[in-house]
Amino acid sequence: MGSTVNLKNRIKEANLQKIKEQTTVKNFVTWFEIPAYNHYRSVAFYNYIFGIQMTTVELNGFAMGFFPAENGITGAIVTGNGCVPSEVGPLIYLNAGDDLNNVLCKVNEAGGRVVLEKTFLSESAGYFALFIDSEGNRLALHSKH
C-alpha cells in the first residue's frame, strides 16, 4: 500500500512540475497602452512627471506617444477611436525609479491628482502610490525605496 501511495505522489509531483514549466513566463506584461482624450496634453504630462521625451507618431487615425525604454516592458499613450480614459478597470504600475516621490511630487503640478500618497508594502516589495493622470486614468507608481 505504501509503495502505491509513494508512486501516486511522485506522479502528482511530476505533473505539477510539468505544469509549472509550461506556464512560467518571464513577464506577464509585454506592452501597455494608456488611453488619452488630448494626446499632446497627456504626452506633456508624462514627459514632465518622468523627465522624459516621448516620440509621437500618427497612424491610421491614432496618435501614439512611446515611453522610452532601453530594454524590458514599455508602452504608449494612445489617442483615437475607442481610447477612453477611466478611473476603473485594470491598474498599471509604472516604474518610478529609486524613489517614487521624485515622480509623485510632480503629478498635481502637471494636471493630475494624487489619490494615495507613497505607501509601504514590505521590505521586499517596496512602495506604491496611486494617481489620476491628466486624462482621468487611474495609475500606480512603484519603487523599492
mmCIF file of C-alpha atoms in Angstrom:
data_model
loop_
_atom_site.group_PDB
_atom_site.id
_atom_site.type_symbol
_atom_site.label_atom_id
_atom_site.label_comp_id
_atom_site.label_asym_id
_atom_site.label_seq_id
_atom_site.Cartn_x
_atom_site.Cartn_y
_atom_site.Cartn_z
ATOM 1 C CA MET A 1 0.000 0.000 0.000
ATOM 2 C CA GLY A 2 2.832 2.409 0.934
ATOM 3 C CA SER A 3 4.604 1.984 -2.411
ATOM 4 C CA THR A 4 1.371 2.758 -4.311
ATOM 5 C CA VAL A 5 0.931 5.995 -2.318
ATOM 6 C CA ASN A 6 4.571 6.963 -2.962
ATOM 7 C CA LEU A 7 4.181 6.273 -6.693
ATOM 8 C CA LYS A 8 0.984 8.377 -6.838
ATOM 9 C CA ASN A 9 2.755 11.224 -5.013
ATOM 10 C CA ARG A 10 5.728 11.096 -7.419
ATOM 11 C CA ILE A 11 3.378 11.131 -10.429
ATOM 12 C CA LYS A 12 1.478 14.075 -8.935
ATOM 13 C CA GLU A 13 4.733 15.972 -8.255
ATOM 14 C CA ALA A 14 5.983 15.266 -11.806
ATOM 15 C CA ASN A 15 2.702 16.528 -13.285
ATOM 16 C CA LEU A 16 2.825 19.682 -11.135
ATOM 17 C CA GLN A 17 6.418 20.322 -12.226
ATOM 18 C CA LYS A 18 5.438 19.872 -15.901
ATOM 19 C CA ILE A 19 2.546 22.347 -15.498
ATOM 20 C CA LYS A 20 4.831 24.825 -13.751
ATOM 21 C CA GLU A 21 7.424 24.605 -16.538
ATOM 22 C CA GLN A 22 4.741 25.135 -19.188
ATOM 23 C CA THR A 23 3.146 28.178 -17.527
ATOM 24 C CA THR A 24 6.210 30.026 -16.270
ATOM 25 C CA VAL A 25 6.930 33.129 -18.334
ATOM 26 C CA LYS A 26 9.469 35.870 -17.781
ATOM 27 C CA ASN A 27 6.934 38.716 -17.763
ATOM 28 C CA PHE A 28 3.164 38.541 -17.955
ATOM 29 C CA VAL A 29 3.013 42.124 -19.201
ATOM 30 C CA THR A 30 4.691 42.802 -22.545
ATOM 31 C CA TRP A 31 3.162 46.129 -23.562
ATOM 32 C CA PHE A 32 0.735 48.681 -22.149
ATOM 33 C CA GLU A 33 -1.345 51.471 -23.602
ATOM 34 C CA ILE A 34 -2.719 54.410 -21.648
ATOM 35 C CA PRO A 35 -5.746 55.979 -23.373
ATOM 36 C CA ALA A 36 -5.979 59.752 -23.750
ATOM 37 C CA TYR A 37 -8.535 62.284 -24.980
ATOM 38 C CA ASN A 38 -5.949 65.003 -25.630
ATOM 39 C CA HIS A 39 -2.781 63.390 -26.939
ATOM 40 C CA TYR A 40 -0.461 66.356 -26.570
ATOM 41 C CA ARG A 41 -1.663 67.201 -23.054
ATOM 42 C CA SER A 42 -1.183 63.579 -21.976
ATOM 43 C CA VAL A 43 2.284 63.270 -23.533
ATOM 44 C CA ALA A 44 3.282 66.569 -21.890
ATOM 45 C CA PHE A 45 2.015 65.251 -18.525
ATOM 46 C CA TYR A 46 4.168 62.098 -18.666
ATOM 47 C CA ASN A 47 7.162 63.912 -20.153
ATOM 48 C CA TYR A 48 7.038 66.306 -17.203
ATOM 49 C CA ILE A 49 6.497 63.916 -14.301
ATOM 50 C CA PHE A 50 9.115 61.407 -15.522
ATOM 51 C CA GLY A 51 11.521 63.927 -17.075
ATOM 52 C CA ILE A 52 11.453 62.091 -20.426
ATOM 53 C CA GLN A 53 10.900 62.922 -24.088
ATOM 54 C CA MET A 54 8.352 60.690 -25.803
ATOM 55 C CA THR A 55 8.404 60.097 -29.546
ATOM 56 C CA THR A 56 4.969 60.571 -31.118
ATOM 57 C CA VAL A 57 3.645 59.036 -34.324
ATOM 58 C CA GLU A 58 0.264 59.223 -36.017
ATOM 59 C CA LEU A 59 -1.024 56.262 -37.978
ATOM 60 C CA ASN A 60 -4.477 55.242 -39.230
ATOM 61 C CA GLY A 61 -6.329 57.781 -37.071
ATOM 62 C CA PHE A 62 -4.388 57.005 -33.887
ATOM 63 C CA ALA A 63 -1.683 59.053 -32.182
ATOM 64 C CA MET A 64 0.851 57.177 -30.065
ATOM 65 C CA GLY A 65 3.454 58.617 -27.700
ATOM 66 C CA PHE A 66 6.035 55.967 -26.814
ATOM 67 C CA PHE A 67 7.626 55.659 -23.379
ATOM 68 C CA PRO A 68 11.395 55.466 -23.974
ATOM 69 C CA ALA A 69 12.986 52.263 -22.678
ATOM 70 C CA GLU A 70 16.370 50.689 -23.258
ATOM 71 C CA ASN A 71 15.018 47.207 -22.616
ATOM 72 C CA GLY A 72 12.153 45.458 -20.905
ATOM 73 C CA ILE A 73 8.482 46.326 -20.894
ATOM 74 C CA THR A 74 7.277 49.619 -22.319
ATOM 75 C CA GLY A 75 4.117 51.132 -23.731
ATOM 76 C CA ALA A 76 2.465 54.198 -25.169
ATOM 77 C CA ILE A 77 -0.067 56.952 -24.717
ATOM 78 C CA VAL A 78 -2.756 56.283 -27.340
ATOM 79 C CA THR A 79 -5.396 58.657 -28.674
ATOM 80 C CA GLY A 80 -8.049 57.665 -31.180
ATOM 81 C CA ASN A 81 -11.395 55.968 -31.642
ATOM 82 C CA GLY A 82 -12.146 53.689 -28.674
ATOM 83 C CA CYS A 83 -9.348 55.044 -26.465
ATOM 84 C CA VAL A 84 -11.325 56.093 -23.398
ATOM 85 C CA PRO A 85 -9.574 57.069 -20.153
ATOM 86 C CA SER A 86 -11.010 55.606 -16.945
ATOM 87 C CA GLU A 87 -10.556 55.571 -13.178
ATOM 88 C CA VAL A 88 -11.812 51.965 -13.066
ATOM 89 C CA GLY A 89 -10.553 48.753 -14.601
ATOM 90 C CA PRO A 90 -7.050 47.287 -14.731
ATOM 91 C CA LEU A 91 -4.353 49.137 -12.827
ATOM 92 C CA ILE A 92 -0.918 49.638 -14.368
ATOM 93 C CA TYR A 93 2.069 50.120 -12.055
ATOM 94 C CA LEU A 94 4.706 52.370 -13.614
ATOM 95 C CA ASN A 95 8.331 52.111 -12.517
ATOM 96 C CA ALA A 96 9.169 55.368 -10.723
ATOM 97 C CA GLY A 97 12.874 54.644 -10.282
ATOM 98 C CA ASP A 98 14.618 54.566 -6.919
ATOM 99 C CA ASP A 99 12.100 56.732 -5.004
ATOM 100 C CA LEU A 100 8.585 57.280 -6.350
ATOM 101 C CA ASN A 101 8.288 60.609 -4.521
ATOM 102 C CA ASN A 102 10.515 62.120 -7.235
ATOM 103 C CA VAL A 103 7.717 61.463 -9.762
ATOM 104 C CA LEU A 104 4.694 61.735 -7.449
ATOM 105 C CA CYS A 105 5.564 65.282 -6.345
ATOM 106 C CA LYS A 106 5.058 66.468 -9.971
ATOM 107 C CA VAL A 107 1.630 64.886 -10.576
ATOM 108 C CA ASN A 108 -0.580 67.732 -9.264
ATOM 109 C CA GLU A 109 1.560 70.416 -10.899
ATOM 110 C CA ALA A 110 1.297 68.602 -14.255
ATOM 111 C CA GLY A 111 -2.503 68.492 -14.160
ATOM 112 C CA GLY A 112 -3.079 65.164 -12.433
ATOM 113 C CA ARG A 113 -4.269 64.269 -8.941
ATOM 114 C CA VAL A 114 -2.622 62.145 -6.235
ATOM 115 C CA VAL A 115 -5.153 59.620 -4.889
ATOM 116 C CA LEU A 116 -2.913 57.718 -2.465
ATOM 117 C CA GLU A 117 0.407 59.022 -1.189
ATOM 118 C CA LYS A 118 3.537 56.854 -1.049
ATOM 119 C CA THR A 119 2.596 53.700 0.856
ATOM 120 C CA PHE A 120 4.882 50.989 2.239
ATOM 121 C CA LEU A 121 4.156 47.442 1.061
ATOM 122 C CA SER A 122 7.059 45.418 2.517
ATOM 123 C CA GLU A 123 10.860 45.346 2.565
ATOM 124 C CA SER A 124 10.949 43.104 -0.497
ATOM 125 C CA ALA A 125 8.130 44.781 -2.451
ATOM 126 C CA GLY A 126 8.918 48.431 -1.670
ATOM 127 C CA TYR A 127 6.373 51.250 -2.031
ATOM 128 C CA PHE A 128 3.479 52.308 -4.234
ATOM 129 C CA ALA A 129 1.232 55.333 -4.780
ATOM 130 C CA LEU A 130 -1.903 55.956 -6.834
ATOM 131 C CA PHE A 131 -2.684 58.919 -9.072
ATOM 132 C CA ILE A 132 -5.131 60.133 -11.710
ATOM 133 C CA ASP A 133 -3.354 61.425 -14.821
ATOM 134 C CA SER A 134 -4.266 64.496 -16.882
ATOM 135 C CA GLU A 135 -6.803 62.454 -18.868
ATOM 136 C CA GLY A 136 -8.603 60.809 -15.941
ATOM 137 C CA ASN A 137 -6.790 57.432 -15.899
ATOM 138 C CA ARG A 138 -6.040 55.828 -12.536
ATOM 139 C CA LEU A 139 -2.461 54.519 -12.439
ATOM 140 C CA ALA A 140 0.100 53.499 -9.841
ATOM 141 C CA LEU A 141 3.755 54.225 -9.252
ATOM 142 C CA HIS A 142 6.160 51.691 -7.757
ATOM 143 C CA SER A 143 9.658 51.966 -6.297
ATOM 144 C CA LYS A 144 11.913 49.948 -3.996
ATOM 145 C CA HIS A 145 12.557 52.942 -1.707
#
